[in-house]
Amino acid sequence: PRYLDLANAINRFMLEEAERTADGGLSHFDGKPQLWVDTLDMCCPVFSNTARICDRPNLQEEAIRQLEVFGVHLQDPATALYYHMWDEKSAKRTDEFWARGNGWVVMSYTEVLKNQEPGSEGYRRLTQPFEKQLAGIVPLQDEETGLWRTVLDAPDTYLETSASAMFLYGMTESRNLKLIDVPYTDTMRKAWAGLVTQISPEGRIIG
């Protein structure tokens, strides 16, 4: 119950007090109407799991709505990858496809889909952009290591462990729970093989 109390306090803030863009996206900072992909993983799982636990479908709808609003401004139509930030005042966004930012989006879709009825309208609204995003991420995996670069399409940037783990988590969880079709067995095996090399003997994640 104490965790549910905390979740509901967070939900009240996000629904009633947090600043938003004109189209309802949750702003990352007070006084700056900006959408950052980080925000999705901070709000959508809380909305979605509270919706399930407390039978509050409006919170599940809000989780889906946030993913849609952020997608309008941050998902690239050509690659389906996500940019990191969009500023409402200037109507400009950052230029790079940051791997960890895309990882937060992957995890957000995964967690919200767990609580959505398969075949429903909400399910369709979630699966289409998520499947496109994964299809854009998979070809950018480093062949030698099985990991992804910190800027996904920039081969001169370093290999990034946390983003690679986020991608693998989204793919394996989505396959195991049959949330979406995940035809990426080789990609997942390579990612696992690469990630286990990034765990120190003491169990610390490196890279």
Short mmCIF file of C-alpha atoms in Angstrom, two decimals:
data_model
loop_
_atom_site.label_atom_id
_atom_site.label_comp_id
_atom_site.label_asym_id
_atom_site.label_seq_id
_atom_site.Cartn_x
_atom_site.Cartn_y
_atom_site.Cartn_z
CA PRO A 1 0.00 0.00 0.00
CA ARG A 2 2.75 2.53 0.72
CA TYR A 3 4.15 2.08 -2.78
CA LEU A 4 0.67 2.53 -4.23
CA ASP A 5 0.29 5.73 -2.22
CA LEU A 6 3.54 7.00 -3.76
CA ALA A 7 2.43 5.96 -7.26
CA ASN A 8 -0.85 7.81 -6.83
CA ALA A 9 0.95 10.92 -5.59
CA ILE A 10 3.10 10.81 -8.72
CA ASN A 11 0.01 10.28 -10.88
CA ARG A 12 -1.75 13.26 -9.30
CA PHE A 13 1.24 15.47 -9.99
CA MET A 14 1.57 14.33 -13.59
CA LEU A 15 -2.15 14.70 -14.31
CA GLU A 16 -2.89 17.92 -12.45
CA GLU A 17 0.29 19.92 -11.85
CA ALA A 18 3.08 19.04 -14.28
CA GLU A 19 3.68 21.47 -17.12
CA ARG A 20 2.69 20.34 -20.59
CA THR A 21 3.12 21.32 -24.19
CA ALA A 22 0.13 22.69 -26.10
CA ASP A 23 -0.76 19.18 -27.30
CA GLY A 24 -0.50 17.65 -23.83
CA GLY A 25 3.02 16.21 -23.72
CA LEU A 26 4.58 16.16 -20.26
CA SER A 27 7.36 18.73 -20.13
CA HIS A 28 10.69 17.61 -18.70
CA PHE A 29 11.43 20.83 -16.79
CA ASP A 30 9.28 23.54 -15.18
CA GLY A 31 9.33 26.69 -17.27
CA LYS A 32 10.66 24.92 -20.36
CA PRO A 33 8.05 23.32 -22.63
CA GLN A 34 10.33 20.57 -23.89
CA LEU A 35 9.74 16.88 -24.57
CA TRP A 36 12.62 14.59 -23.59
CA VAL A 37 12.34 10.85 -24.23
CA ASP A 38 13.62 10.26 -20.68
CA THR A 39 10.22 11.43 -19.44
CA LEU A 40 8.38 8.53 -21.08
CA ASP A 41 10.06 5.92 -18.91
CA MET A 42 9.46 8.06 -15.83
CA CYS A 43 5.71 8.40 -16.38
CA CYS A 44 4.27 5.71 -18.69
CA PRO A 45 5.02 2.61 -16.55
CA VAL A 46 3.60 4.40 -13.48
CA PHE A 47 0.42 5.37 -15.34
CA SER A 48 0.04 1.91 -16.87
CA ASN A 49 0.65 -0.23 -13.80
CA THR A 50 -1.55 1.96 -11.61
CA ALA A 51 -4.27 1.61 -14.23
CA ARG A 52 -4.04 -2.17 -13.93
CA ILE A 53 -3.80 -2.35 -10.13
CA CYS A 54 -6.54 0.22 -9.41
CA ASP A 55 -8.76 -0.40 -12.47
CA ARG A 56 -8.28 3.15 -13.74
CA PRO A 57 -8.37 2.87 -17.54
CA ASN A 58 -7.93 6.63 -17.91
CA LEU A 59 -4.34 6.21 -16.72
CA GLN A 60 -3.63 3.58 -19.36
CA GLU A 61 -5.07 5.93 -21.96
CA GLU A 62 -2.80 8.70 -20.68
CA ALA A 63 0.24 6.42 -21.02
CA ILE A 64 -0.70 5.69 -24.63
CA ARG A 65 -1.39 9.36 -25.28
CA GLN A 66 2.05 10.38 -24.01
CA LEU A 67 3.76 7.85 -26.28
CA GLU A 68 1.75 9.20 -29.22
CA VAL A 69 2.45 12.89 -28.51
CA PHE A 70 6.16 12.24 -28.02
CA GLY A 71 6.19 10.17 -31.21
CA VAL A 72 4.74 13.03 -33.25
CA HIS A 73 7.62 15.30 -32.28
CA LEU A 74 10.50 12.87 -31.77
CA GLN A 75 10.08 9.73 -33.92
CA ASP A 76 11.83 10.15 -37.26
CA PRO A 77 9.48 9.16 -40.12
CA ALA A 78 12.33 7.74 -42.21
CA THR A 79 14.13 5.57 -39.66
CA ALA A 80 11.48 5.27 -36.89
CA LEU A 81 14.26 6.08 -34.40
CA TYR A 82 13.71 8.69 -31.71
CA TYR A 83 15.48 11.98 -31.28
CA HIS A 84 16.29 12.98 -27.71
CA MET A 85 14.53 16.33 -27.19
CA TRP A 86 12.04 18.69 -28.86
CA ASP A 87 11.62 22.32 -27.80
CA GLU A 88 8.15 23.75 -28.29
CA LYS A 89 9.14 27.45 -28.33
CA SER A 90 11.71 27.07 -31.10
CA ALA A 91 10.04 24.05 -32.75
CA LYS A 92 13.52 22.52 -32.97
CA ARG A 93 14.83 19.18 -31.78
CA THR A 94 18.20 17.61 -31.19
CA ASP A 95 19.90 16.02 -34.19
CA GLU A 96 21.16 12.67 -32.89
CA PHE A 97 19.54 9.31 -32.32
CA TRP A 98 20.83 8.74 -28.79
CA ALA A 99 20.87 5.03 -28.01
CA ARG A 100 19.92 5.27 -24.35
CA GLY A 101 17.06 7.61 -25.19
CA ASN A 102 15.74 5.05 -27.67
CA GLY A 103 16.16 2.45 -24.92
CA TRP A 104 13.83 4.41 -22.65
CA VAL A 105 11.23 4.45 -25.41
CA VAL A 106 11.59 0.69 -25.96
CA MET A 107 11.08 0.01 -22.27
CA SER A 108 8.09 2.36 -22.10
CA TYR A 109 6.32 0.60 -24.97
CA THR A 110 7.08 -2.78 -23.41
CA GLU A 111 5.73 -1.88 -19.97
CA VAL A 112 2.56 -0.23 -21.31
CA LEU A 113 1.83 -3.10 -23.70
CA LYS A 114 1.88 -5.54 -20.78
CA ASN A 115 -1.33 -3.93 -19.53
CA GLN A 116 -3.12 -3.53 -22.86
CA GLU A 117 -5.70 -5.97 -24.15
CA PRO A 118 -4.39 -7.65 -27.35
CA GLY A 119 -6.43 -6.75 -30.39
CA SER A 120 -7.83 -3.57 -28.88
CA GLU A 121 -7.57 -0.13 -30.46
CA GLY A 122 -5.03 0.88 -27.82
CA TYR A 123 -2.99 -2.21 -28.65
CA ARG A 124 -2.82 -1.19 -32.31
CA ARG A 125 -1.81 2.36 -31.37
CA LEU A 126 1.08 0.95 -29.34
CA THR A 127 2.33 -1.88 -31.53
CA GLN A 128 2.66 -0.07 -34.86
CA PRO A 129 5.21 2.59 -33.80
CA PHE A 130 6.99 0.16 -31.47
CA GLU A 131 7.51 -2.46 -34.17
CA LYS A 132 8.78 0.23 -36.53
CA GLN A 133 11.23 1.49 -33.92
CA LEU A 134 12.65 -1.99 -33.28
CA ALA A 135 12.97 -2.53 -37.03
CA GLY A 136 15.06 0.65 -37.16
CA ILE A 137 17.25 -0.30 -34.20
CA VAL A 138 18.13 -3.88 -35.15
CA PRO A 139 20.19 -3.16 -38.33
CA LEU A 140 22.42 -0.76 -36.37
CA GLN A 141 23.74 -3.45 -34.02
CA ASP A 142 27.54 -3.75 -34.09
CA GLU A 143 28.33 -7.03 -35.85
CA GLU A 144 31.50 -7.74 -33.89
CA THR A 145 30.30 -7.08 -30.34
CA GLY A 146 26.52 -7.41 -30.50
CA LEU A 147 26.14 -4.01 -28.81
CA TRP A 148 24.92 -0.65 -30.10
CA ARG A 149 26.73 2.69 -30.40
CA THR A 150 25.80 5.56 -28.09
CA VAL A 151 24.70 7.49 -31.19
CA LEU A 152 22.97 4.71 -33.05
CA ASP A 153 23.96 5.61 -36.60
CA ALA A 154 27.41 7.05 -35.80
CA PRO A 155 30.02 4.25 -36.03
CA ASP A 156 32.73 6.47 -34.51
CA THR A 157 30.89 6.72 -31.16
CA TYR A 158 31.48 4.28 -28.32
CA LEU A 159 29.59 1.05 -27.63
CA GLU A 160 26.97 1.60 -24.93
CA THR A 161 26.04 -1.15 -22.47
CA SER A 162 22.88 0.25 -20.88
CA ALA A 163 21.14 1.01 -24.17
CA SER A 164 22.03 -2.44 -25.48
CA ALA A 165 20.53 -3.98 -22.34
CA MET A 166 17.36 -1.90 -22.76
CA PHE A 167 16.94 -3.06 -26.35
CA LEU A 168 17.48 -6.71 -25.41
CA TYR A 169 15.06 -6.41 -22.50
CA GLY A 170 12.35 -4.98 -24.74
CA MET A 171 12.82 -7.66 -27.37
CA THR A 172 12.99 -10.63 -24.98
CA GLU A 173 10.13 -9.44 -22.77
CA SER A 174 7.96 -8.70 -25.79
CA ARG A 175 8.66 -12.14 -27.24
CA ASN A 176 8.23 -14.05 -23.98
CA LEU A 177 4.91 -12.34 -23.21
CA LYS A 178 3.81 -12.37 -26.87
CA LEU A 179 3.27 -8.62 -26.85
CA ILE A 180 4.42 -8.17 -30.45
CA ASP A 181 6.12 -10.23 -33.13
CA VAL A 182 9.88 -10.18 -32.50
CA PRO A 183 11.67 -11.95 -35.40
CA TYR A 184 15.14 -11.01 -34.16
CA THR A 185 16.58 -14.20 -32.68
CA ASP A 186 20.11 -13.68 -34.03
CA THR A 187 20.11 -10.06 -32.88
CA MET A 188 19.04 -11.09 -29.38
CA ARG A 189 21.67 -13.83 -29.13
CA LYS A 190 24.42 -11.46 -30.24
CA ALA A 191 23.27 -8.82 -27.79
CA TRP A 192 23.29 -11.30 -24.91
CA ALA A 193 26.75 -12.54 -25.83
CA GLY A 194 27.99 -8.96 -25.97
CA LEU A 195 26.38 -7.91 -22.71
CA VAL A 196 27.81 -10.74 -20.64
CA THR A 197 31.30 -9.48 -21.51
CA GLN A 198 30.35 -6.20 -19.82
CA ILE A 199 29.74 -7.69 -16.37
CA SER A 200 32.73 -7.59 -14.03
CA PRO A 201 33.58 -10.53 -11.71
CA GLU A 202 32.00 -8.49 -8.89
CA GLY A 203 28.75 -8.19 -10.84
CA ARG A 204 29.20 -4.55 -11.84
CA ILE A 205 27.97 -3.40 -15.24
CA ILE A 206 30.70 -1.62 -17.19
CA GLY A 207 30.79 0.27 -20.48
#
